[in-house]
DNA sequence: TATTGTTATACTCTATAACTATA
DNA sequence: TATAGTTATAGAGTATAACAATA
């Protein structure tokens, strides 16, 4: 059967598994996988919401919801931009920084779990290949 | 940033890309990615709908919809089981067999596209690693 | 007029529950 | 009563469109 060995199909199956697994591990933190991209961006520097939406590739209305959730966790703060009072600069709180660190540890856990059956060199080759493929997206 | 090199995250991103790409390539055939699993199962032997649902891991009501779509394409036929008249045995038509062959070719195309940046040996290592990981799901 | 963030609405995908026909 | 298939309904997740405040 073509599907079981086709790389595209394998990537989809494994990617979905990784996503479900990450959702389970993040749940105790009150986070979901989709929050991680936002946290990573805001960790670097405060950012306007529409810029976040563009960077993450998701609709602005969805970013509003996600930020509401992160706000409820005390992980981010919306600060009105005084230069342009339409914009909200989203910045990470100290609690948000700690939360992001924990979330990244859970993400690392998923990787560790998943690559467990591979030899170190095979795991390395996998990471390298995936990184190469992701670079062309 | 952890996400760009984390294997779990890379798998998710690449899997989603593969899925979107496959959807585009299947669209001219009137198929969507989720139909492929059904076609592959029914290609081997006629199967009852609930068995299909269990095999694909999707709700029976969803299988009904998918089969309606495949039926509308003339790809499958529901045949009442004479031993147990509650069951419908789903079988592939000749047109369905041809369609399945084309669909698998499109799936192979997605793989070819995606692994293009890799050397043959790297592509081989990738396929082997993914197959190993998928085996433990 | 155009843009930022927000709200309202709709669409896709899937699951759960209620229904029918057979057993 | 239990099971196979179906229909109806509801829940995530996301996108599009309309809106208020500001530029």
CSV table of C-alpha atoms (C1' of nucleotides) in Angstrom, one decimal:
chain,number,residue,atom,x,y,z
A,1,UNK,CA,0.0,0.0,0.0
A,2,UNK,CA,1.5,3.3,-1.1
A,3,UNK,CA,0.5,5.2,1.9
A,4,UNK,CA,2.4,3.4,4.5
A,5,UNK,CA,5.8,4.2,3.0
A,6,UNK,CA,5.1,7.5,1.2
A,7,UNK,CA,7.0,10.3,2.8
A,8,UNK,CA,4.2,12.8,2.5
A,9,UNK,CA,1.8,10.5,4.2
A,10,UNK,CA,4.3,9.6,6.9
A,11,UNK,CA,5.0,13.3,7.6
A,12,UNK,CA,1.3,13.9,8.0
A,13,UNK,CA,0.7,11.0,10.3
A,14,UNK,CA,3.7,11.8,12.5
A,15,UNK,CA,3.0,15.5,12.5
A,16,UNK,CA,-0.5,14.9,13.7
A,17,UNK,CA,0.7,12.6,16.4
A,18,UNK,CA,3.3,15.1,17.5
A,19,UNK,CA,0.6,17.8,17.6
A,20,UNK,CA,-1.8,15.7,19.7
A,21,UNK,CA,0.9,14.6,22.0
A,22,UNK,CA,2.1,18.2,22.5
A,23,UNK,CA,-1.5,19.3,23.2
A,24,UNK,CA,-1.7,16.7,26.0
A,25,UNK,CA,1.6,17.8,27.6
A,26,UNK,CA,0.7,21.5,27.4
A,27,UNK,CA,-2.7,21.2,28.8
A,28,UNK,CA,-1.6,21.3,32.5
A,29,UNK,CA,0.1,24.7,31.6
A,30,UNK,CA,-3.2,26.0,30.2
A,31,UNK,CA,-1.6,26.3,26.8
A,32,UNK,CA,-2.3,24.8,23.4
A,33,UNK,CA,0.2,24.1,20.6
A,34,UNK,CA,-0.9,27.2,18.6
A,35,UNK,CA,0.2,29.5,21.4
A,36,UNK,CA,3.8,28.5,21.1
A,37,UNK,CA,4.5,30.5,17.9
A,38,UNK,CA,3.1,33.6,19.5
A,39,UNK,CA,5.1,33.2,22.7
A,40,UNK,CA,8.3,32.7,20.7
A,41,UNK,CA,7.7,35.8,18.6
A,42,UNK,CA,6.8,38.0,21.6
A,43,UNK,CA,9.7,36.6,23.6
A,44,UNK,CA,12.1,38.4,21.2
A,45,UNK,CA,10.5,41.8,21.2
A,46,UNK,CA,7.0,43.4,21.7
A,47,UNK,CA,4.9,43.2,18.5
A,48,UNK,CA,1.7,44.6,17.1
A,49,UNK,CA,-1.2,42.2,16.7
A,50,UNK,CA,-1.5,42.4,13.0
A,51,UNK,CA,2.3,41.8,12.6
A,52,UNK,CA,1.9,38.7,14.8
A,53,UNK,CA,-1.0,37.5,12.6
A,54,UNK,CA,1.1,37.9,9.5
A,55,UNK,CA,4.2,36.2,11.1
A,56,UNK,CA,2.2,33.2,12.3
A,57,UNK,CA,0.1,33.0,9.2
A,58,UNK,CA,-3.2,33.1,10.9
A,59,UNK,CA,-6.2,35.4,10.7
A,60,UNK,CA,-6.1,38.5,12.9
A,61,UNK,CA,-9.4,37.6,14.5
A,62,UNK,CA,-7.8,34.3,15.7
A,63,UNK,CA,-4.8,36.2,17.1
A,64,UNK,CA,-7.2,38.2,19.2
A,65,UNK,CA,-8.6,35.0,20.7
A,66,UNK,CA,-5.2,33.5,21.3
A,67,UNK,CA,-4.0,36.7,23.0
A,68,UNK,CA,-7.1,36.8,25.2
A,69,UNK,CA,-6.2,33.3,26.4
A,70,UNK,CA,-2.6,34.2,27.0
A,71,UNK,CA,-3.7,37.4,28.7
A,72,UNK,CA,-6.0,35.4,31.0
A,73,UNK,CA,-2.9,33.3,32.0
A,74,UNK,CA,-1.0,36.5,32.7
A,75,UNK,CA,1.5,35.6,30.1
A,76,UNK,CA,1.2,38.6,27.9
A,77,UNK,CA,0.3,42.3,28.2
A,78,UNK,CA,-1.2,44.5,25.6
A,79,UNK,CA,0.3,48.0,25.7
A,80,UNK,CA,-1.2,50.8,23.6
A,81,UNK,CA,1.5,52.2,21.3
A,82,UNK,CA,1.8,55.9,22.1
A,83,UNK,CA,3.1,56.7,18.6
A,84,UNK,CA,0.1,55.1,16.9
A,85,UNK,CA,-2.8,54.7,19.3
A,86,UNK,CA,-4.5,52.1,17.1
A,87,UNK,CA,-1.8,49.6,17.8
A,88,UNK,CA,-1.4,47.3,20.7
A,89,UNK,CA,2.1,46.2,21.4
A,90,UNK,CA,2.0,42.7,22.8
A,91,UNK,CA,4.8,42.0,25.3
A,92,UNK,CA,5.7,39.0,27.4
A,93,UNK,CA,5.4,39.2,31.2
A,94,UNK,CA,7.8,37.6,33.5
A,95,UNK,CA,5.2,34.9,34.2
A,96,UNK,CA,4.9,34.5,30.4
A,97,UNK,CA,8.6,34.1,30.0
A,98,UNK,CA,8.6,31.3,32.7
A,99,UNK,CA,5.6,29.7,31.0
A,100,UNK,CA,7.3,29.8,27.6
A,101,UNK,CA,10.3,28.1,29.1
A,102,UNK,CA,8.2,25.3,30.5
A,103,UNK,CA,6.3,24.9,27.2
A,104,UNK,CA,9.5,24.6,25.3
A,105,UNK,CA,10.6,21.9,27.7
A,106,UNK,CA,7.3,20.0,26.9
A,107,UNK,CA,8.0,20.4,23.2
A,108,UNK,CA,11.5,19.0,23.7
A,109,UNK,CA,9.9,16.1,25.6
A,110,UNK,CA,7.7,15.2,22.6
A,111,UNK,CA,10.8,15.1,20.4
A,112,UNK,CA,12.6,12.9,22.9
A,113,UNK,CA,9.7,10.5,23.1
A,114,UNK,CA,9.2,10.3,19.3
A,115,UNK,CA,12.8,9.8,18.3
A,116,UNK,CA,13.5,7.3,21.0
A,117,UNK,CA,13.4,4.3,18.6
A,118,UNK,CA,16.2,5.9,16.5
A,119,UNK,CA,19.9,5.6,16.9
A,120,UNK,CA,21.6,8.9,17.7
A,121,UNK,CA,23.0,9.1,14.2
A,122,UNK,CA,19.7,8.3,12.6
A,123,UNK,CA,18.0,10.9,14.8
A,124,UNK,CA,20.6,13.4,13.7
A,125,UNK,CA,20.1,12.6,10.0
A,126,UNK,CA,16.3,12.9,10.5
A,127,UNK,CA,16.6,16.3,12.1
A,128,UNK,CA,18.9,17.5,9.4
A,129,UNK,CA,16.7,16.3,6.6
A,130,UNK,CA,13.6,17.8,8.2
A,131,UNK,CA,15.3,21.1,8.7
A,132,UNK,CA,16.4,21.1,5.0
A,133,UNK,CA,12.8,20.4,3.9
A,134,UNK,CA,11.3,23.0,6.2
A,135,UNK,CA,13.7,25.6,4.8
A,136,UNK,CA,12.0,25.5,1.4
A,137,UNK,CA,8.5,26.2,2.7
B,1,UNK,CA,14.2,29.4,18.9
B,2,UNK,CA,13.3,25.9,19.9
B,3,UNK,CA,10.5,25.5,17.3
B,4,UNK,CA,12.5,25.8,14.2
B,5,UNK,CA,14.7,22.9,14.9
B,6,UNK,CA,12.5,20.8,17.1
B,7,UNK,CA,11.6,17.5,15.4
B,8,UNK,CA,8.0,17.4,16.6
B,9,UNK,CA,7.4,20.9,15.3
B,10,UNK,CA,9.1,20.2,12.0
B,11,UNK,CA,7.0,17.1,11.5
B,12,UNK,CA,3.8,19.1,12.2
B,13,UNK,CA,4.8,21.8,9.7
B,14,UNK,CA,5.9,19.5,7.0
B,15,UNK,CA,3.0,17.2,7.5
B,16,UNK,CA,0.5,20.0,7.2
B,17,UNK,CA,2.3,21.2,4.1
B,18,UNK,CA,2.2,17.8,2.5
B,19,UNK,CA,-1.5,17.6,3.3
B,20,UNK,CA,-2.3,20.9,1.7
B,21,UNK,CA,-0.2,20.1,-1.3
B,22,UNK,CA,-1.9,16.8,-1.7
B,23,UNK,CA,-5.3,18.4,-1.5
B,24,UNK,CA,-4.4,20.7,-4.3
B,25,UNK,CA,-3.2,17.8,-6.5
B,26,UNK,CA,-6.2,15.6,-5.8
B,27,UNK,CA,-8.7,18.3,-6.4
B,28,UNK,CA,-8.9,17.8,-10.2
B,29,UNK,CA,-9.7,14.2,-9.5
B,30,UNK,CA,-12.6,15.2,-7.2
B,31,UNK,CA,-10.9,13.6,-4.3
B,32,UNK,CA,-9.5,14.8,-1.0
B,33,UNK,CA,-6.7,13.4,1.1
B,34,UNK,CA,-9.0,11.6,3.5
B,35,UNK,CA,-10.4,9.5,0.7
B,36,UNK,CA,-7.1,7.7,0.1
B,37,UNK,CA,-7.2,5.5,3.2
B,38,UNK,CA,-10.6,4.3,2.3
B,39,UNK,CA,-9.7,3.6,-1.3
B,40,UNK,CA,-6.6,1.7,-0.2
B,41,UNK,CA,-8.6,-0.5,2.1
B,42,UNK,CA,-11.4,-1.3,-0.3
B,43,UNK,CA,-8.8,-2.0,-3.1
B,44,UNK,CA,-7.8,-5.1,-1.2
B,45,UNK,CA,-11.2,-6.5,-0.5
B,46,UNK,CA,-14.8,-5.4,0.0
B,47,UNK,CA,-15.4,-4.2,3.5
B,48,UNK,CA,-18.3,-3.3,5.7
B,49,UNK,CA,-18.7,0.4,6.6
B,50,UNK,CA,-18.2,0.0,10.3
B,51,UNK,CA,-15.1,-2.0,9.7
B,52,UNK,CA,-13.8,0.8,7.5
B,53,UNK,CA,-14.5,3.3,10.2
B,54,UNK,CA,-12.6,1.3,12.7
B,55,UNK,CA,-9.7,0.7,10.3
B,56,UNK,CA,-9.4,4.4,9.4
B,57,UNK,CA,-10.0,5.6,12.9
B,58,UNK,CA,-12.8,7.9,12.1
B,59,UNK,CA,-16.5,8.1,13.2
B,60,UNK,CA,-18.9,5.9,11.2
B,61,UNK,CA,-21.0,9.0,10.3
B,62,UNK,CA,-18.0,10.5,8.6
B,63,UNK,CA,-17.4,7.3,6.7
B,64,UNK,CA,-20.9,7.6,5.4
B,65,UNK,CA,-20.2,11.0,4.0
B,66,UNK,CA,-16.9,10.0,2.5
B,67,UNK,CA,-18.5,7.0,0.8
B,68,UNK,CA,-21.3,9.2,-0.5
B,69,UNK,CA,-18.6,11.3,-2.2
B,70,UNK,CA,-16.8,8.3,-3.6
B,71,UNK,CA,-20.1,6.9,-4.7
B,72,UNK,CA,-21.0,10.1,-6.5
B,73,UNK,CA,-17.7,9.7,-8.4
B,74,UNK,CA,-18.6,6.2,-9.3
B,75,UNK,CA,-15.5,4.9,-7.5
B,76,UNK,CA,-17.2,2.6,-5.0
B,77,UNK,CA,-20.4,0.5,-4.9
B,78,UNK,CA,-22.4,-0.4,-1.7
B,79,UNK,CA,-23.6,-4.0,-2.0
B,80,UNK,CA,-26.0,-5.3,0.6
B,81,UNK,CA,-24.6,-8.3,2.4
B,82,UNK,CA,-27.0,-11.2,1.8
B,83,UNK,CA,-25.8,-13.1,4.9
B,84,UNK,CA,-26.5,-10.0,7.1
B,85,UNK,CA,-28.8,-7.6,5.4
B,86,UNK,CA,-27.8,-4.8,7.8
B,87,UNK,CA,-24.3,-4.6,6.3
B,88,UNK,CA,-23.2,-2.9,3.2
B,89,UNK,CA,-20.1,-4.3,1.6
B,90,UNK,CA,-18.2,-1.5,0.0
B,91,UNK,CA,-16.4,-2.5,-3.1
B,92,UNK,CA,-14.2,-0.6,-5.6
B,93,UNK,CA,-15.5,-0.2,-9.1
B,94,UNK,CA,-13.2,-0.4,-12.1
B,95,UNK,CA,-13.4,3.4,-12.3
B,96,UNK,CA,-12.5,3.5,-8.6
B,97,UNK,CA,-9.5,1.4,-9.3
B,98,UNK,CA,-8.3,3.7,-12.0
B,99,UNK,CA,-9.0,6.7,-9.8
B,100,UNK,CA,-7.1,5.2,-6.9
B,101,UNK,CA,-4.1,4.6,-9.2
B,102,UNK,CA,-4.1,8.3,-10.3
B,103,UNK,CA,-4.5,9.5,-6.7
B,104,UNK,CA,-1.5,7.4,-5.6
B,105,UNK,CA,0.5,8.9,-8.4
B,106,UNK,CA,-0.4,12.4,-7.1
B,107,UNK,CA,0.7,11.3,-3.6
B,108,UNK,CA,4.0,10.1,-5.0
B,109,UNK,CA,4.3,13.5,-6.7
B,110,UNK,CA,4.0,15.3,-3.4
B,111,UNK,CA,6.8,13.1,-2.0
B,112,UNK,CA,9.0,13.7,-5.1
B,113,UNK,CA,8.4,17.5,-4.8
B,114,UNK,CA,9.2,17.6,-1.1
B,115,UNK,CA,12.3,15.5,-1.0
B,116,UNK,CA,13.8,17.2,-4.0
B,117,UNK,CA,16.3,19.2,-2.0
B,118,UNK,CA,17.7,16.0,-0.4
B,119,UNK,CA,20.5,13.7,-1.8
B,120,UNK,CA,19.3,10.2,-2.7
B,121,UNK,CA,21.0,8.8,0.4
B,122,UNK,CA,19.5,11.5,2.7
B,123,UNK,CA,16.1,10.9,1.2
B,124,UNK,CA,16.5,7.2,1.9
B,125,UNK,CA,17.6,7.8,5.5
B,126,UNK,CA,14.6,10.1,6.0
B,127,UNK,CA,12.1,7.5,4.6
B,128,UNK,CA,13.6,4.8,6.8
B,129,UNK,CA,13.6,7.0,9.9
B,130,UNK,CA,9.9,8.1,9.3
B,131,UNK,CA,8.9,4.5,8.7
B,132,UNK,CA,10.5,3.4,12.0
B,133,UNK,CA,8.8,6.2,13.9
B,134,UNK,CA,5.4,5.5,12.3
B,135,UNK,CA,5.7,1.8,13.3
B,136,UNK,CA,5.4,2.8,16.9
B,137,UNK,CA,2.2,4.7,16.6
C,1,DT,C1',-9.9,57.2,3.2
C,2,DA,C1',-7.0,53.6,5.2
C,3,DT,C1',-5.5,50.8,9.1
C,4,DT,C1',-5.7,48.4,13.9
C,5,DG,C1',-8.0,45.6,16.7
C,6,DT,C1',-12.5,43.6,17.6
C,7,DT,C1',-16.9,41.3,17.0
C,8,DA,C1',-20.2,38.6,14.3
C,9,DT,C1',-20.8,35.2,11.1
C,10,DA,C1',-19.8,31.2,8.3
C,11,DC,C1',-17.3,27.2,6.8
C,12,DT,C1',-14.8,22.8,7.4
C,13,DC,C1',-13.9,18.8,9.8
C,14,DT,C1',-15.0,15.7,13.1
C,15,DA,C1',-17.6,13.6,17.0
C,16,DT,C1',-21.9,12.2,19.6
C,17,DA,C1',-26.6,11.0,19.9
C,18,DA,C1',-30.9,9.8,18.0
C,19,DC,C1',-33.2,7.0,14.5
C,20,DT,C1',-34.3,2.8,11.1
C,21,DA,C1',-33.9,-1.6,9.6
C,22,DT,C1',-32.4,-5.7,10.4
C,23,DA,C1',-30.6,-9.5,13.5
D,1,DT,C1',-32.0,-6.5,23.0
D,2,DA,C1',-28.1,-5.5,20.1
D,3,DT,C1',-25.9,-4.0,15.7
D,4,DA,C1',-25.2,-1.6,10.8
D,5,DG,C1',-25.9,2.3,8.6
D,6,DT,C1',-27.9,6.9,8.5
D,7,DT,C1',-29.3,11.5,9.9
D,8,DA,C1',-29.3,15.4,13.0
D,9,DT,C1',-26.8,18.1,15.9
D,10,DA,C1',-22.9,20.1,18.2
D,11,DG,C1',-18.1,21.2,19.0
D,12,DA,C1',-13.4,22.6,17.7
D,13,DG,C1',-10.7,25.5,14.6
D,14,DT,C1',-10.2,28.8,11.3
D,15,DA,C1',-11.5,32.4,7.8
D,16,DT,C1',-14.2,36.4,6.0
D,17,DA,C1',-16.9,40.5,6.6
D,18,DA,C1',-18.6,44.3,9.1
D,19,DC,C1',-17.5,47.7,12.7
D,20,DA,C1',-15.4,51.4,16.1
D,21,DA,C1',-11.4,54.0,17.1
D,22,DT,C1',-7.5,56.3,15.3
D,23,DA,C1',-4.6,57.8,11.6
